[in-house]
Amino acid sequence: MLRSLSLYWRLVGVQIRAQLQYRTNFWFDVITAGMMTIISFGSLALIIQRFGSIAGWSLAELAFLYGMVEAAFGVMDMLFSGFDPGTFGRQVRLGLLDQLMLRPVDVVLQIFSSDLALRRLGRITQGAFVFILAIYWLDISWTLPKVLYLPLVFFSMVCFFGGLFVIGSAVTFWTVDSIEVMNIFTYGGAEMMSYPMNIYSNWMRRVFTYIIPAIFLNYYPALFFLDKPDPFGMPSVVYWLSPVVGFCTLWLGLSFFSFGLRNYQSTGT
Amino acid sequence: MNQVSHQSVPLIQVEKLCKQFTVRKHHLGTLAFMRNLFSLQVRVIKAVDDVSFSIQPGEIVGYIGPNGAGKSTTIKILTGLLVPSGGDVRVDGYLPWRDRIAYVRRIGVVFGQRTTLWWDLPVIESFELLRHVYSIPNTRFQQNLAEFRRILELDEFLDTPVRSLSLGQRMRADLCAALLHEPKLLFLDEPTIGLDVVAKERIRQFILHINKQRQVTVLLTTHDLSDVEKLCERVMILDQGRLLFDGDINHLILRFGGQRRLVVDFVENYPLIQVEGAHVLSRNGFQVTFQFDRQSVTASELIGRLSLQYRIGDLQVLEPDIEETVRNIYEQGLLYDHE
């Protein structure tokens, strides 16, 4: 484990140094990515100002949801850069896996350490900025469970998005045509989770409750942090399901990935 | 060498190895893409078909065959990248694909077509990373690196990023990378592909060096038969997934080399030359090239017959080279006939 960690830092350190060689390019990427977040949240804020709130959620409460999703997705996008389905599929066709499998190190660890896209820092800082602003605006009554649960929820969301990324890259073992479909789940899922669930129609909410249980990741925890009533009358355990959903998705993703890897070994495609 | 090694335990043991690929049938014509989407028709390709061989420690074995013969598939199975469809493979006591991490630590692999080095890093930094990837003790690493630097003449491009290396330089760097962790067994897939004569020679000298000095066993696939001729005592020929020949190179030539040639410089011009057991292949002034079959007549008999009738100035016997021999085998299906 310790060896894995030190190897991870050594390998990823090389990638980071390579990125920093092109300094202008790096800052340009960071700033544009950050601007995207600010612009998209800014336009949301302008709309809210006209209506006062969306489905009972004030601008500050929306910022709480939005900022957390943005920052979590950004962190995931950075940590899981090696699994980005688009680039991963291309690398596999270029023989990346053969190269990784010839080294005496776990393949998943090697993919993790093959890239750490620092330019995601733009999205992360802007998301964090919106989130901190929300906490500053809101008058959250902080209790010990809330303080302890907040980082766990954040971490669970990183795991959830990460799991989706890993599933997306595993699919490219079979086909490269499905990347667009996976993008609907990853990017679309993040977009959808930035808004309160009660703005969606019933069937959509059911999909995100029972099929892809994204509703438990941030919506229910947000109700808990902000002391808002549950409009759907679910049992109170749902407030605590975020880590379960997050870790299960990542575990599922990694299992599916090793299944894909075994299939790759037997078909050689 | 051979006497001793046949009694020892084989390093590679392959028995009845099979690898089949299923390929989806592709339809052509209108609406073909729809049929491709839903079609379940598959075609089974036998890439490796019932191949058995064993390799002793210390051997250099050439593994040759035309494109698509199944060479790369075999190498991929032996290096743990592919799981076979059938048969047994044991390499140094390991099942390559099952015990991957423990196994790849003990082997070196070089694919001529692509590099294992980090594309954007200077060569020396790639080596440093490999030191950590393989957990090579630093003193051993430094010793090995010093030796390989000297023999492969790496110093001139050690600080150059891999992407800027010439093909020959890259191959030398890759060979070094594959051996820093002191593997007992080295797989080389087309190690001299695309290289010029000088670069090829340097690579071959290095392979011989590590085989002699470090007792590294080498299995190499190649299209360049001069690689085989200069490096290997033993050759395996694969065609359409089947092992057609496994044995001594000289034996191969003896058995299938067929025609030898005798080049004679006569002292005067003979418009009509006839000799029993050989026929004239070409003439160039006083120089005449005969072709004869090794089974029907020996070179000395032929020379004797010629010198009885004609005045000979100089002569030379040409052995068929392996390239010609193998071409004969492929083109005429010689090995199939002999089975």
Coordinates of N, CA, C and O in Angstrom, one line a residue, chain A residues 80-97 100 107-108 110-112 114-115 165-176 179 257 260-261 264:
Chain A
F80 N -9.2 11.3 -11.6 CA -9.5 10.2 -12.5 C -9.2 10.6 -14.0 O -9.7 10.0 -14.9
S81 N -8.3 11.6 -14.2 CA -8.0 12.0 -15.6 C -7.6 10.8 -16.4 O -8.0 10.7 -17.6
G82 N -6.9 9.8 -15.9 CA -6.4 8.7 -16.6 C -7.6 7.8 -17.2 O -7.4 7.1 -18.1
F83 N -8.7 7.9 -16.5 CA -9.9 7.1 -16.9 C -10.8 7.9 -17.8 O -11.9 7.3 -18.1
D84 N -10.5 9.1 -18.1 CA -11.4 9.9 -19.0 C -11.8 9.0 -20.2 O -10.9 8.7 -21.0
P85 N -13.1 8.6 -20.4 CA -13.4 7.6 -21.4 C -12.9 8.0 -22.8 O -12.4 7.1 -23.5
G86 N -13.0 9.3 -23.1 CA -12.6 9.7 -24.5 C -11.1 9.4 -24.7 O -10.8 8.7 -25.7
T87 N -10.2 9.9 -23.9 CA -8.8 9.6 -24.1 C -8.4 8.2 -23.8 O -7.6 7.6 -24.5
F88 N -9.1 7.6 -22.9 CA -8.7 6.2 -22.5 C -8.9 5.2 -23.7 O -8.1 4.4 -24.0
G89 N -10.1 5.4 -24.3 CA -10.4 4.5 -25.5 C -9.3 4.6 -26.6 O -8.9 3.6 -27.1
R90 N -8.9 5.9 -26.8 CA -7.9 6.1 -27.8 C -6.6 5.4 -27.4 O -5.9 4.8 -28.2
Q91 N -6.2 5.6 -26.2 CA -5.0 5.0 -25.7 C -5.0 3.5 -25.8 O -4.0 2.9 -26.1
V92 N -6.1 2.9 -25.5 CA -6.2 1.4 -25.5 C -5.9 1.0 -27.0 O -5.2 0.0 -27.2
R93 N -6.5 1.7 -27.9 CA -6.3 1.3 -29.3 C -4.8 1.5 -29.7 O -4.3 0.8 -30.6
L94 N -4.1 2.4 -29.1 CA -2.7 2.6 -29.4 C -1.8 1.6 -28.6 O -0.6 1.6 -28.7
G95 N -2.4 0.7 -27.9 CA -1.7 -0.4 -27.2 C -1.2 0.0 -25.8 O -0.3 -0.6 -25.2
L96 N -1.9 1.0 -25.2 CA -1.5 1.4 -23.8 C -1.6 0.2 -22.8 O -0.7 0.0 -22.0
L97 N -2.6 -0.6 -22.9 CA -2.8 -1.6 -21.9 C -1.7 -2.7 -22.0 O -1.3 -3.1 -20.9
L100 N 1.1 -1.3 -20.0 CA 0.9 -1.3 -18.6 C 0.9 -2.7 -18.0 O 1.4 -2.9 -16.9
V107 N -2.7 -2.6 -12.7 CA -3.0 -1.8 -13.9 C -3.9 -0.5 -13.5 O -3.6 0.6 -14.0
V108 N -4.8 -0.7 -12.6 CA -5.6 0.4 -12.2 C -4.8 1.5 -11.6 O -5.0 2.7 -11.9
Q110 N -1.8 2.1 -12.2 CA -1.0 2.8 -13.3 C -1.8 3.8 -14.1 O -1.4 4.8 -14.5
I111 N -3.1 3.4 -14.3 CA -4.0 4.3 -15.0 C -4.2 5.6 -14.2 O -4.2 6.7 -14.7
F112 N -4.5 5.4 -12.9 CA -4.6 6.5 -12.0 C -3.4 7.5 -12.1 O -3.5 8.7 -12.2
S114 N -1.3 7.8 -14.5 CA -0.9 8.1 -15.8 C -1.2 9.6 -16.1 O -0.7 10.2 -17.1
D115 N -2.1 10.2 -15.4 CA -2.5 11.6 -15.6 C -3.1 12.2 -14.4 O -3.8 11.6 -13.7
F165 N -17.0 7.4 -14.4 CA -15.8 7.6 -15.3 C -15.2 6.2 -15.6 O -14.9 5.9 -16.7
V166 N -15.0 5.4 -14.5 CA -14.3 4.1 -14.7 C -15.2 3.2 -15.5 O -14.7 2.5 -16.4
I167 N -16.5 3.2 -15.3 CA -17.4 2.4 -16.1 C -17.3 2.8 -17.5 O -17.2 2.0 -18.4
G168 N -17.3 4.1 -17.8 CA -17.2 4.6 -19.1 C -15.9 4.2 -19.8 O -16.0 3.8 -21.0
S169 N -14.8 4.2 -19.1 CA -13.6 3.7 -19.7 C -13.6 2.2 -19.9 O -13.0 1.7 -20.9
A170 N -14.2 1.5 -19.0 CA -14.3 0.0 -19.2 C -15.1 -0.4 -20.4 O -14.8 -1.3 -21.1
V171 N -16.1 0.4 -20.7 CA -17.0 0.1 -21.9 C -16.1 0.2 -23.1 O -16.4 -0.6 -24.1
T172 N -15.1 1.0 -23.1 CA -14.3 1.1 -24.4 C -13.5 -0.2 -24.6 O -12.9 -0.3 -25.7
F173 N -13.5 -1.1 -23.7 CA -12.8 -2.4 -24.0 C -13.6 -3.1 -25.1 O -13.1 -3.9 -25.8
W174 N -14.9 -2.9 -25.1 CA -15.8 -3.5 -26.1 C -16.0 -2.7 -27.3 O -16.0 -3.1 -28.4
T175 N -16.3 -1.4 -27.0 CA -16.7 -0.5 -28.1 C -16.3 0.9 -27.8 O -16.3 1.3 -26.7
V176 N -16.0 1.6 -28.9 CA -15.7 3.0 -28.6 C -16.8 3.9 -29.0 O -16.8 5.1 -28.7
I179 N -19.1 6.2 -26.1 CA -18.6 7.3 -25.2 C -19.6 8.4 -25.0 O -19.8 8.9 -23.9
F257 N -14.4 -2.7 -14.4 CA -13.2 -2.4 -15.2 C -12.3 -3.7 -15.2 O -11.8 -4.1 -16.2
G260 N -13.7 -6.1 -17.6 CA -13.3 -5.7 -18.9 C -11.9 -6.0 -19.3 O -11.6 -6.4 -20.4
L261 N -11.0 -5.8 -18.3 CA -9.6 -6.1 -18.5 C -9.4 -7.6 -18.8 O -8.6 -8.0 -19.6
Y264 N -10.5 -8.3 -22.2 CA -9.5 -7.8 -23.1 C -8.4 -8.8 -23.2 O -7.9 -9.1 -24.3

